[in-house]
PDB file of C-alpha atoms in Angstrom:
ATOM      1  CA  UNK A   1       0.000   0.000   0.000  1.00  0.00           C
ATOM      2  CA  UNK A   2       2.948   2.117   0.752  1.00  0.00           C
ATOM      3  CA  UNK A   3       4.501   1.924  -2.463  1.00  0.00           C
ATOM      4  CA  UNK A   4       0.998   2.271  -4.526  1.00  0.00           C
ATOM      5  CA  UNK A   5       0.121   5.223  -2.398  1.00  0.00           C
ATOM      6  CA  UNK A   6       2.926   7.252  -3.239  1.00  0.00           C
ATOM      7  CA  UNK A   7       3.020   6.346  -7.269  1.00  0.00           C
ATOM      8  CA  UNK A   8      -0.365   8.326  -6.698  1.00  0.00           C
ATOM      9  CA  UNK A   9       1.321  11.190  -6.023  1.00  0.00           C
ATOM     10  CA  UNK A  10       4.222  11.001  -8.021  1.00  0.00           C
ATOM     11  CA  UNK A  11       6.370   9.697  -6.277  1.00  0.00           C
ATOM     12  CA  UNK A  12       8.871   7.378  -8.100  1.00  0.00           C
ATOM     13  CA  UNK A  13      12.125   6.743  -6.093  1.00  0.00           C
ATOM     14  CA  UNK A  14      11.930   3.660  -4.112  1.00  0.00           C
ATOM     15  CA  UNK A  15      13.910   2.982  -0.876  1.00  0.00           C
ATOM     16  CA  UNK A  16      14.001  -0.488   0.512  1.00  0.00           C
ATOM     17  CA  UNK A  17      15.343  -3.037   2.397  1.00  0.00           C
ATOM     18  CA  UNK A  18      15.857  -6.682   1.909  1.00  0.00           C
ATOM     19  CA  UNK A  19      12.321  -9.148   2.774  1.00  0.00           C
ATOM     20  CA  UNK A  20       9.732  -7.923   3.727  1.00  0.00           C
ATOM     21  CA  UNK A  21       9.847  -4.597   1.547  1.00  0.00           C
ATOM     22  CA  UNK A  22      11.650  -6.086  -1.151  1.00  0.00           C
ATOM     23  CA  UNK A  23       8.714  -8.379  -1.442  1.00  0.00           C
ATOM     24  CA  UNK A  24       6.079  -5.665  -1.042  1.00  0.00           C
ATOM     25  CA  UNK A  25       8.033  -3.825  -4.026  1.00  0.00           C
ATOM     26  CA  UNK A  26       7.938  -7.322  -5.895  1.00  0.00           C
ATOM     27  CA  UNK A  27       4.219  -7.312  -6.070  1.00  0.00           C
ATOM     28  CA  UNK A  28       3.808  -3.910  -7.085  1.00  0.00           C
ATOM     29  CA  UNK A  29       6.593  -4.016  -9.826  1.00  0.00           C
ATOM     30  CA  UNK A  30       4.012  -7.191 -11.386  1.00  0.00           C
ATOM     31  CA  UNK A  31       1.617  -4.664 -12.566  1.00  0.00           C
ATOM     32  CA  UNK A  32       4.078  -1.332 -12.593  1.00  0.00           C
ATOM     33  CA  UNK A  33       6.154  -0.260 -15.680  1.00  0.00           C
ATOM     34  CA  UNK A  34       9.638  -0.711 -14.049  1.00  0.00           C
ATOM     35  CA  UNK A  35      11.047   2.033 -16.263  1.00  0.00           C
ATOM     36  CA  UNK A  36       9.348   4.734 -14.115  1.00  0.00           C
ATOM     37  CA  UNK A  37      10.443   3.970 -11.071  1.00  0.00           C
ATOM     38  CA  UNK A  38      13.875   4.514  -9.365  1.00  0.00           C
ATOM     39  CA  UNK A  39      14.883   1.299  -7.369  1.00  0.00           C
ATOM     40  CA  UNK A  40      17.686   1.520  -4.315  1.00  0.00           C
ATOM     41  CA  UNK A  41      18.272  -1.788  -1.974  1.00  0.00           C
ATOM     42  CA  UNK A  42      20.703  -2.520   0.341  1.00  0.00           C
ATOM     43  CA  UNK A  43      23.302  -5.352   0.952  1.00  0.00           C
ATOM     44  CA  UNK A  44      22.119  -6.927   3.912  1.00  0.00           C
ATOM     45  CA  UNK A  45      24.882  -6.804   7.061  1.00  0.00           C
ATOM     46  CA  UNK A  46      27.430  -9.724   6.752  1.00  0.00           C
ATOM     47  CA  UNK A  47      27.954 -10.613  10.667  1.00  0.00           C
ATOM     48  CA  UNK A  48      29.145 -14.045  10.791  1.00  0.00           C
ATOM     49  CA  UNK A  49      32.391 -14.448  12.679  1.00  0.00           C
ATOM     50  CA  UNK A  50      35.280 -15.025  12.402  1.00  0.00           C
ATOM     51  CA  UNK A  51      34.749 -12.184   8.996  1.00  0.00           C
ATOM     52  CA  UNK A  52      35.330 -14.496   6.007  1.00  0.00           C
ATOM     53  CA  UNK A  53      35.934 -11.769   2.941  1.00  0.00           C
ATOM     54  CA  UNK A  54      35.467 -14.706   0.305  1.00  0.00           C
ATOM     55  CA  UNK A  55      32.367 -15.732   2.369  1.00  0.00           C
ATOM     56  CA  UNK A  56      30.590 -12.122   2.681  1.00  0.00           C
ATOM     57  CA  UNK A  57      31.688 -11.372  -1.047  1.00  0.00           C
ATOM     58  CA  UNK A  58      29.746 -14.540  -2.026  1.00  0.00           C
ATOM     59  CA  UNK A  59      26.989 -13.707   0.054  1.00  0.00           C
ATOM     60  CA  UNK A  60      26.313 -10.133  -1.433  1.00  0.00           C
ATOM     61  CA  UNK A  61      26.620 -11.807  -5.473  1.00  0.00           C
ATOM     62  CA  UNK A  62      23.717 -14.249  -3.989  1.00  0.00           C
ATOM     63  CA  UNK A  63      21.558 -11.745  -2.130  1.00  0.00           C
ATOM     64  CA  UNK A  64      21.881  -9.807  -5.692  1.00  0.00           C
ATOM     65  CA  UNK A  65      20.625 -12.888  -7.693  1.00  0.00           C
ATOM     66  CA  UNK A  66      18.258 -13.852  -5.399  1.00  0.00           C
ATOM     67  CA  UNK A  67      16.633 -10.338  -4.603  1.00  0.00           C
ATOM     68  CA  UNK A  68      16.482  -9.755  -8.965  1.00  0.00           C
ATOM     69  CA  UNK A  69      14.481 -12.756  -9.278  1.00  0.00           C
ATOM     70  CA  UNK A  70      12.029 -11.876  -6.229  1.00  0.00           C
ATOM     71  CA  UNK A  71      11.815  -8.417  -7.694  1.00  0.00           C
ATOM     72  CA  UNK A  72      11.479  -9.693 -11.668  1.00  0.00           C
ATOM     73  CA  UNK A  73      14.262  -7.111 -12.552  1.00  0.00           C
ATOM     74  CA  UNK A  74      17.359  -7.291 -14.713  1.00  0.00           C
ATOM     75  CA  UNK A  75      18.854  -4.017 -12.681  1.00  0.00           C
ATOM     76  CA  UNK A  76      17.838  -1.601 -10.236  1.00  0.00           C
ATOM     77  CA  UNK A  77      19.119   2.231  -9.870  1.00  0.00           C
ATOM     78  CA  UNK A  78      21.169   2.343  -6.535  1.00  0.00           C
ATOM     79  CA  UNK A  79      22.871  -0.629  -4.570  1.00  0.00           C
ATOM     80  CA  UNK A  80      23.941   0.486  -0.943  1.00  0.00           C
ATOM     81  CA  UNK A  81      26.200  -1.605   0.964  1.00  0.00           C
ATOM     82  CA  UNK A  82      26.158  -1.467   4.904  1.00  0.00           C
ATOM     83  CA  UNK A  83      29.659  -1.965   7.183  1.00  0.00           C
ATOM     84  CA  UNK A  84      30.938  -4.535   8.635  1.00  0.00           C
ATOM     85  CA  UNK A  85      33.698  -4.636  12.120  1.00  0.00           C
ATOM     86  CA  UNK A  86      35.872  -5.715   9.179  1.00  0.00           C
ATOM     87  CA  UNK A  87      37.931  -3.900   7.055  1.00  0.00           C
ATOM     88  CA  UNK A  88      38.656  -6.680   4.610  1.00  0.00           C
ATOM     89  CA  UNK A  89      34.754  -7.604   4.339  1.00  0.00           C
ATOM     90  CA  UNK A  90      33.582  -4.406   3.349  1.00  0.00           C
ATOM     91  CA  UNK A  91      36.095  -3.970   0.816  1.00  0.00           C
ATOM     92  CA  UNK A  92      34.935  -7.604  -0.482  1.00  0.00           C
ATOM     93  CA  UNK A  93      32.011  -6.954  -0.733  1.00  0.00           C
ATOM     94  CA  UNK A  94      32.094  -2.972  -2.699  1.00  0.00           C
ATOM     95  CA  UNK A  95      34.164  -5.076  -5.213  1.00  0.00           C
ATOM     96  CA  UNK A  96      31.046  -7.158  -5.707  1.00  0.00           C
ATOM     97  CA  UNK A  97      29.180  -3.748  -5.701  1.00  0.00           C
ATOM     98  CA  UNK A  98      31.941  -2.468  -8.456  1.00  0.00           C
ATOM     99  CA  UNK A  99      31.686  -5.319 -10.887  1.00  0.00           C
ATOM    100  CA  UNK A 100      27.472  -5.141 -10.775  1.00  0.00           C
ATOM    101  CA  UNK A 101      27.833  -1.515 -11.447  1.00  0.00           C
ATOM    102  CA  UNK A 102      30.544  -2.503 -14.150  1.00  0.00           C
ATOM    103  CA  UNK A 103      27.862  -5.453 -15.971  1.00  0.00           C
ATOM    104  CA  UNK A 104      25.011  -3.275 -15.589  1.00  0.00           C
ATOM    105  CA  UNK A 105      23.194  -4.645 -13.121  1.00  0.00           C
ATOM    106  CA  UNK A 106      22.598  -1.335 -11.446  1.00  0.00           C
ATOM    107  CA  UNK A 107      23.534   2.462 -11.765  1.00  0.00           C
ATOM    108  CA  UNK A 108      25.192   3.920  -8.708  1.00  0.00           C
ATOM    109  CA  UNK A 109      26.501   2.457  -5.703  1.00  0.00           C
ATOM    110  CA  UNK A 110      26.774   3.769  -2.355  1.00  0.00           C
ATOM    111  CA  UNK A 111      27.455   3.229   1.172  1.00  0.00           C
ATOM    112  CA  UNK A 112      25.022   3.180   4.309  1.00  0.00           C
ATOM    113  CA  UNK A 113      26.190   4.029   7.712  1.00  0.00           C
ATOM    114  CA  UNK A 114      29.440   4.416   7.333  1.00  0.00           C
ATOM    115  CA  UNK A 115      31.502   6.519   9.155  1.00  0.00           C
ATOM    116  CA  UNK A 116      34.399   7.688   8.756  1.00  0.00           C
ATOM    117  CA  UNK A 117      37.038   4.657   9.689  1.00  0.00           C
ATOM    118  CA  UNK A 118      35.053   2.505   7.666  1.00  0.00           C
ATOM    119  CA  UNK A 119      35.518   4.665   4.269  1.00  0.00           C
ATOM    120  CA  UNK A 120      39.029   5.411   4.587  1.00  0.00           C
ATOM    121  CA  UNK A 121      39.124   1.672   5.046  1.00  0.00           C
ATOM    122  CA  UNK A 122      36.620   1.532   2.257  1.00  0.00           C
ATOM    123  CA  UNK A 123      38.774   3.904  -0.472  1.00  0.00           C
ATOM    124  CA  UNK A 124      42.111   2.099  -0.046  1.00  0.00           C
ATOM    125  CA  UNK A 125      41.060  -0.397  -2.653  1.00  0.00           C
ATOM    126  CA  UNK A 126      38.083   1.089  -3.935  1.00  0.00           C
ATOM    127  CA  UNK A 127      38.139   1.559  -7.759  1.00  0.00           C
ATOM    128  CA  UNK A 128      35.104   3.527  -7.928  1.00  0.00           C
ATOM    129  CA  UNK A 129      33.944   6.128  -5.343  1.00  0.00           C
ATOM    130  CA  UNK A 130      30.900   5.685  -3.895  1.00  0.00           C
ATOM    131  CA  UNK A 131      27.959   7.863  -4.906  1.00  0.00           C
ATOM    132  CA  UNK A 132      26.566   8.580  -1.129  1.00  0.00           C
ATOM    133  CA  UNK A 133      26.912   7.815   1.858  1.00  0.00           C
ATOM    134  CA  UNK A 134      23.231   7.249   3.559  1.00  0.00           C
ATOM    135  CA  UNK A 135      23.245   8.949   6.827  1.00  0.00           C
ATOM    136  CA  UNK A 136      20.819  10.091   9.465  1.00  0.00           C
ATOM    137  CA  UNK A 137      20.685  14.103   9.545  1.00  0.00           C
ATOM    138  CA  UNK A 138      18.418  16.035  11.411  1.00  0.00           C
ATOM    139  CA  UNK A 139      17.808  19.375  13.325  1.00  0.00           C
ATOM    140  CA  UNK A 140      19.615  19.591  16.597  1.00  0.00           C
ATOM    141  CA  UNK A 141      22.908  17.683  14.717  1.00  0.00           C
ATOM    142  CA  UNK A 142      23.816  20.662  12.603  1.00  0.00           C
ATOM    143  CA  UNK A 143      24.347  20.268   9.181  1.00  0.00           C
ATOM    144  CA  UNK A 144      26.923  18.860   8.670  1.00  0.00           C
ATOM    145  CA  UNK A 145      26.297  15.781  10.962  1.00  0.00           C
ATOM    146  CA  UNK A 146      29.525  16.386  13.247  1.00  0.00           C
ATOM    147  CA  UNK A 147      32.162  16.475  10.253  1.00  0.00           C
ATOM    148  CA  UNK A 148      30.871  13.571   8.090  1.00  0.00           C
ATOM    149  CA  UNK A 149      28.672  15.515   5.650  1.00  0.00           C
ATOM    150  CA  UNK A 150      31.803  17.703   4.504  1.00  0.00           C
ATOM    151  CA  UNK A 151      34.156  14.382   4.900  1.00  0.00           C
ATOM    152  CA  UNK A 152      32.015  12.358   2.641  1.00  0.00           C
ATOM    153  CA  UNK A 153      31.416  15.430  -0.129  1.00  0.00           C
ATOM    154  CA  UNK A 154      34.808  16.437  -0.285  1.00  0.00           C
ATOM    155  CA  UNK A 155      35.945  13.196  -1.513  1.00  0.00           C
ATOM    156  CA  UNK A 156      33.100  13.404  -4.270  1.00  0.00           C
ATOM    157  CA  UNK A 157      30.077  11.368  -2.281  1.00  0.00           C
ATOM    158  CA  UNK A 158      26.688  12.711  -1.934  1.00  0.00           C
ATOM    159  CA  UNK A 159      24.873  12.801   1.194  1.00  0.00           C
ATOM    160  CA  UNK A 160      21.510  10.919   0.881  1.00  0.00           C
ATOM    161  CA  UNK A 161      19.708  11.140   4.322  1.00  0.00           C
ATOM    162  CA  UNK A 162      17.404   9.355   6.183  1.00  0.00           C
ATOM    163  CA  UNK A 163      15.687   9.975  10.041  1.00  0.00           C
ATOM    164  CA  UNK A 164      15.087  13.992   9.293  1.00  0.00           C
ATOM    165  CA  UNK A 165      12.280  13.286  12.259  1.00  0.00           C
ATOM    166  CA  UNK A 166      14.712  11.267  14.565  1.00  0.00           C
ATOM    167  CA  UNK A 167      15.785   7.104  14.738  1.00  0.00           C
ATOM    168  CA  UNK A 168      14.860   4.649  15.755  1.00  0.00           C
ATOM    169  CA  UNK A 169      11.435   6.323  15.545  1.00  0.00           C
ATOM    170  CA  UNK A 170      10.383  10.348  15.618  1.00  0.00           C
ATOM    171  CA  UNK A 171      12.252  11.917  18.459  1.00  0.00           C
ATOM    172  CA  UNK A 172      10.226  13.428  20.820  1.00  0.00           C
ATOM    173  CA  UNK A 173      12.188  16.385  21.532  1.00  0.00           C
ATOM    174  CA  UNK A 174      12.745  17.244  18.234  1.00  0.00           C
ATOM    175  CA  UNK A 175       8.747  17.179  17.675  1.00  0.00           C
ATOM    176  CA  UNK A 176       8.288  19.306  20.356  1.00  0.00           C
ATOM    177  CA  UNK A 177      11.398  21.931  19.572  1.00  0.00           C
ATOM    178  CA  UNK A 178       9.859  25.268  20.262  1.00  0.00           C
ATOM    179  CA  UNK A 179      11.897  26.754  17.218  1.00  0.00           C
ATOM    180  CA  UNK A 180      10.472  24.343  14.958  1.00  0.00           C
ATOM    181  CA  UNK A 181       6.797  24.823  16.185  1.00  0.00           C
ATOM    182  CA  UNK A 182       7.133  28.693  15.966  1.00  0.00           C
ATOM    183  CA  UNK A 183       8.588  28.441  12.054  1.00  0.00           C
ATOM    184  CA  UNK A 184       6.407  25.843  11.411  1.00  0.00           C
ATOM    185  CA  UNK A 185       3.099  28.375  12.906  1.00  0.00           C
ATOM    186  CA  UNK A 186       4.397  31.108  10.465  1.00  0.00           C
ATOM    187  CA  UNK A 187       4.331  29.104   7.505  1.00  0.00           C
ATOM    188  CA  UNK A 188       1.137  27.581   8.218  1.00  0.00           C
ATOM    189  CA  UNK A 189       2.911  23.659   8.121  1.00  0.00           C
ATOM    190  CA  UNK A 190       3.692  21.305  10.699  1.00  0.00           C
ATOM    191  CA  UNK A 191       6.741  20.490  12.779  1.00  0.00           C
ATOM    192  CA  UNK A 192       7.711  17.377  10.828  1.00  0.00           C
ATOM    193  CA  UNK A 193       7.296  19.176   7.368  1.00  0.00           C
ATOM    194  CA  UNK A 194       9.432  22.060   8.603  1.00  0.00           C
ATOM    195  CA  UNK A 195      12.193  19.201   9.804  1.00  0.00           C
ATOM    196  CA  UNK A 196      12.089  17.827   6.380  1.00  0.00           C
ATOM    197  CA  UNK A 197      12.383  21.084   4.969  1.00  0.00           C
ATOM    198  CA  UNK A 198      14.905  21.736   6.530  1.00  0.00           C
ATOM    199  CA  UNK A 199      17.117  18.454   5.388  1.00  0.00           C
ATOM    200  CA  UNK A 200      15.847  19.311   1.731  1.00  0.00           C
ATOM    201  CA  UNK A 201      17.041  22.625   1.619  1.00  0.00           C
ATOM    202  CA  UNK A 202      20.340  22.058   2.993  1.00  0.00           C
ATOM    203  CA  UNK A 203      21.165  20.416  -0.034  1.00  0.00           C
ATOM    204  CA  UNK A 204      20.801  16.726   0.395  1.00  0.00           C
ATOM    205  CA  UNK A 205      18.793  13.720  -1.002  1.00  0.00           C
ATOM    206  CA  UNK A 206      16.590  12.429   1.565  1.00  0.00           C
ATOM    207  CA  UNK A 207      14.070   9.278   2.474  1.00  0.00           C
ATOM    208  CA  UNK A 208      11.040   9.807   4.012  1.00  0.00           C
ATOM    209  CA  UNK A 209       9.092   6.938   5.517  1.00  0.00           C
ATOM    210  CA  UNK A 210       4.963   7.210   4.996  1.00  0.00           C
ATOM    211  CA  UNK A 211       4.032   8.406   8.304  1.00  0.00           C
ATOM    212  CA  UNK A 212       5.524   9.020  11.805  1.00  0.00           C
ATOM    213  CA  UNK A 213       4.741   6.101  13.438  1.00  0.00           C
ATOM    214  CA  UNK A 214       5.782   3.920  10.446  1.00  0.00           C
ATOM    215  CA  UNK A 215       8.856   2.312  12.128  1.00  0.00           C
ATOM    216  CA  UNK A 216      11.411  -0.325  11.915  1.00  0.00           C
ATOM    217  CA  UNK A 217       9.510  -3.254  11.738  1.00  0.00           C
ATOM    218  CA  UNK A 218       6.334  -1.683  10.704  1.00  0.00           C
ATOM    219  CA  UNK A 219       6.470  -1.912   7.144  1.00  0.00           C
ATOM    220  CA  UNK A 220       2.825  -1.829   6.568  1.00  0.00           C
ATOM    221  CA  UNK A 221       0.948   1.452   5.595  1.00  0.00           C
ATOM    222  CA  UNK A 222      -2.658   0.996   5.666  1.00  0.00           C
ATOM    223  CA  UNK A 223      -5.850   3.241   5.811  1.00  0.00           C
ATOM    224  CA  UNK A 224      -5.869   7.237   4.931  1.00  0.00           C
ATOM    225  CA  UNK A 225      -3.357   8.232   7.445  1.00  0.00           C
ATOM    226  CA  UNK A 226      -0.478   6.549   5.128  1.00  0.00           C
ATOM    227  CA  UNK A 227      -1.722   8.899   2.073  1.00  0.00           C
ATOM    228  CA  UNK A 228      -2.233  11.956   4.132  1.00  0.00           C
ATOM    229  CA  UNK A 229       1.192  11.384   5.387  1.00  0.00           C
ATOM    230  CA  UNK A 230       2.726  11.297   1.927  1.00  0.00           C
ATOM    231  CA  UNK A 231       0.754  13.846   0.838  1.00  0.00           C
ATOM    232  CA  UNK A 232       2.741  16.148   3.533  1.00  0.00           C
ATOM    233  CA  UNK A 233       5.960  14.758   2.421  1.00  0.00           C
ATOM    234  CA  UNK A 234       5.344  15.510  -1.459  1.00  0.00           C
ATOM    235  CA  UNK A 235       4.443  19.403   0.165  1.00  0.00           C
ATOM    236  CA  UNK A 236       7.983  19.719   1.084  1.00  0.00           C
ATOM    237  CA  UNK A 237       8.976  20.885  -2.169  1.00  0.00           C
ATOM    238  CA  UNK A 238       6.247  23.644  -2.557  1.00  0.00           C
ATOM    239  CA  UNK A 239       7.717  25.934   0.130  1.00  0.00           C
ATOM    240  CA  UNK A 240      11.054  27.505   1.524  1.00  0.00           C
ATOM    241  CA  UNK A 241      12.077  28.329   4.626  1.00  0.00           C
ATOM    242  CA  UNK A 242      13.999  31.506   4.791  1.00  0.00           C
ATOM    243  CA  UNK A 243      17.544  32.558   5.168  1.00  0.00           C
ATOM    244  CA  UNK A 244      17.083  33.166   8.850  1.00  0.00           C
ATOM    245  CA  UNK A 245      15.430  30.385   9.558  1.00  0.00           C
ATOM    246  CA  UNK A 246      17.586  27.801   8.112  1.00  0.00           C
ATOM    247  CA  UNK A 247      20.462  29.669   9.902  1.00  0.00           C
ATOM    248  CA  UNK A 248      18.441  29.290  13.178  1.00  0.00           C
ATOM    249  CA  UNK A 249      17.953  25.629  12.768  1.00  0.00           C
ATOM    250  CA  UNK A 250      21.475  25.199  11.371  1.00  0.00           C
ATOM    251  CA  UNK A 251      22.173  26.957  15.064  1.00  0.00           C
ATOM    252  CA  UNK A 252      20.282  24.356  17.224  1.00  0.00           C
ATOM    253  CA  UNK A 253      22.072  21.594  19.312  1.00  0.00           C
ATOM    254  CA  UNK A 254      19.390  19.575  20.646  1.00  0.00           C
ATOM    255  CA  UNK A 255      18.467  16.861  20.081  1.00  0.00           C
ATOM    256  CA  UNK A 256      21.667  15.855  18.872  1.00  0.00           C
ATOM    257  CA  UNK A 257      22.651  12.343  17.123  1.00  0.00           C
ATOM    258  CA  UNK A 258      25.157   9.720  15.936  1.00  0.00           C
ATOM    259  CA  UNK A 259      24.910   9.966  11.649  1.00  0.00           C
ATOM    260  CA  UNK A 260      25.746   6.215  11.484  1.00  0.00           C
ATOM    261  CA  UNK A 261      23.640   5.402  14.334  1.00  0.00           C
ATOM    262  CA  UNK A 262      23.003   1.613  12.610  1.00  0.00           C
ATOM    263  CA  UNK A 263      26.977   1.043  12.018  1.00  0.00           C
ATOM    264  CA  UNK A 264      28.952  -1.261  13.065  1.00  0.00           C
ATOM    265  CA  UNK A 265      31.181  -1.821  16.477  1.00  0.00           C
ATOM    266  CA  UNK A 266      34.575   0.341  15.250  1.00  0.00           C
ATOM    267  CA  UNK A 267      32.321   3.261  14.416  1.00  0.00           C
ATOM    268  CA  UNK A 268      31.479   5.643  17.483  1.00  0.00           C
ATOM    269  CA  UNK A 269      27.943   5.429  19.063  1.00  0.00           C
ATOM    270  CA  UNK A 270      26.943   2.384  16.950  1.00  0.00           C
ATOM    271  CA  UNK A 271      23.267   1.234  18.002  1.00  0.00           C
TER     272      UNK A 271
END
């Protein structure tokens, strides 16, 4: 329902993860002209120990096969991989990432979560750069997410952001930043469009999930509240915030948070 509601409103770029969504896509890509939609899946996490490089790089070609044939696609647009604790498996596995890019199987590739250790690890023996990094940003971390925004662009990666209302779920604080209510009473909008705003007009890509209580786990986005919610998050692009006001959220410290939040042990603050 998710996926169907936002074609409705023109919506095209599709963010998912591996199961459950990947099969919800499946079905909807049965009836849906796959050329008009933008697909972007992740590797899923390699955590077997002891790290076995030839093992995780075998296990990202299969997840690849395997998620095509659920999916009934010869490509997709954007393959993400996630970090590992090891060094060795990550670059494994973006060489798997490098030769689908290389035999068309998708786009762009990118990274998710990772922080900074893990892509100066990643771009010792990376032959191609990757095209973002996904990160959470939002208001209260400034913006540029405690040095990793500016780390990632100024070695040519985009910043593609998720969690502009907080992770694991919306952060309370942030909802209730007086700041954000004021703006968000002069432009006649809500708190949670003015926090996606606010991501958007910094600059970077961002995800948006349906509503805000459509959490990890929840992937399930039923009734009218899932199309009014969308509907909200296709209205970020019909408004601006002002100069002043992006510099006063820019300003704000609270609530703060960990970019890579979902990265693994060797990155700081890993959930």
């Amino acid at each position: 329902a998710a996926v169907r509601n936002a074609l409705s409103l023109g919506i095209t770029h599709i963010d998912f993860h591996p199961g459950r969504e990947r099969d919800g896509v499946a079905r909807v890509l049965a009836t849906q002209d796959r050329s008009s939609l933008f697909l972007t899946t992740k590797i899923a996490k390699f955590k077997e120990e002891p790290p076995d490089s030839s093992a995780a790089a075998a296990r990202a070609r299969k997840q690849i096969e395997e998620d095509f044939k659920v999916l009934g696609v010869t490509s997709v647009d954007m393959l993400l991989l996630r970090d590992s604790p090891s060094c060795e498996v990550m670059q494994a596995q973006w060489a798997v990432l490098e030769d689908a890019l290389a035999s068309g199987k998708t786009s762009r590739i990118g990274v998710i979560n990772y922080c900074e250790s893990s892509l100066i690890c990643l771009l010792k023996t990376a032959k191609i750069t990757p095209a973002v990094n996904y990160f959470m940003l939002h208001a209260g971390m400034g913006p540029d997410a405690h040095g990793l925004r500016s780390f990632c662009e100024s070695r040519g990666m985009g910043t593609f952001a998720y969690g502009a209302l907080g992770e694991p779920g919306p952060e309370p604080e942030l909802m209730a930043n007086p700041v954000l209510k004021r703006i968000a009473d002069s432009h006649g909008r809500s708190t949670q469009q003015v926090a996606l705003r606010w991501v958007a007009q910094s600059g970077a890509a961002f995800s948006v999930r349906p509503t805000a209580d459509f959490g990890l786990g929840k992937s399930s986005c039923d009734g009218p509240s899932c199309l009014k919610g969308l509907e909200e998050r296709v209205q970020t692009f019909e408004w601006s915030l002002t100069k002043d006001e992006m510099a006063e959220i820019n300003a704000l410290t609270t609530p703060d948070g960990n970019p890579t939040l979902f990265s693994s042990p060797g990155c700081k603050g890993c959930y």
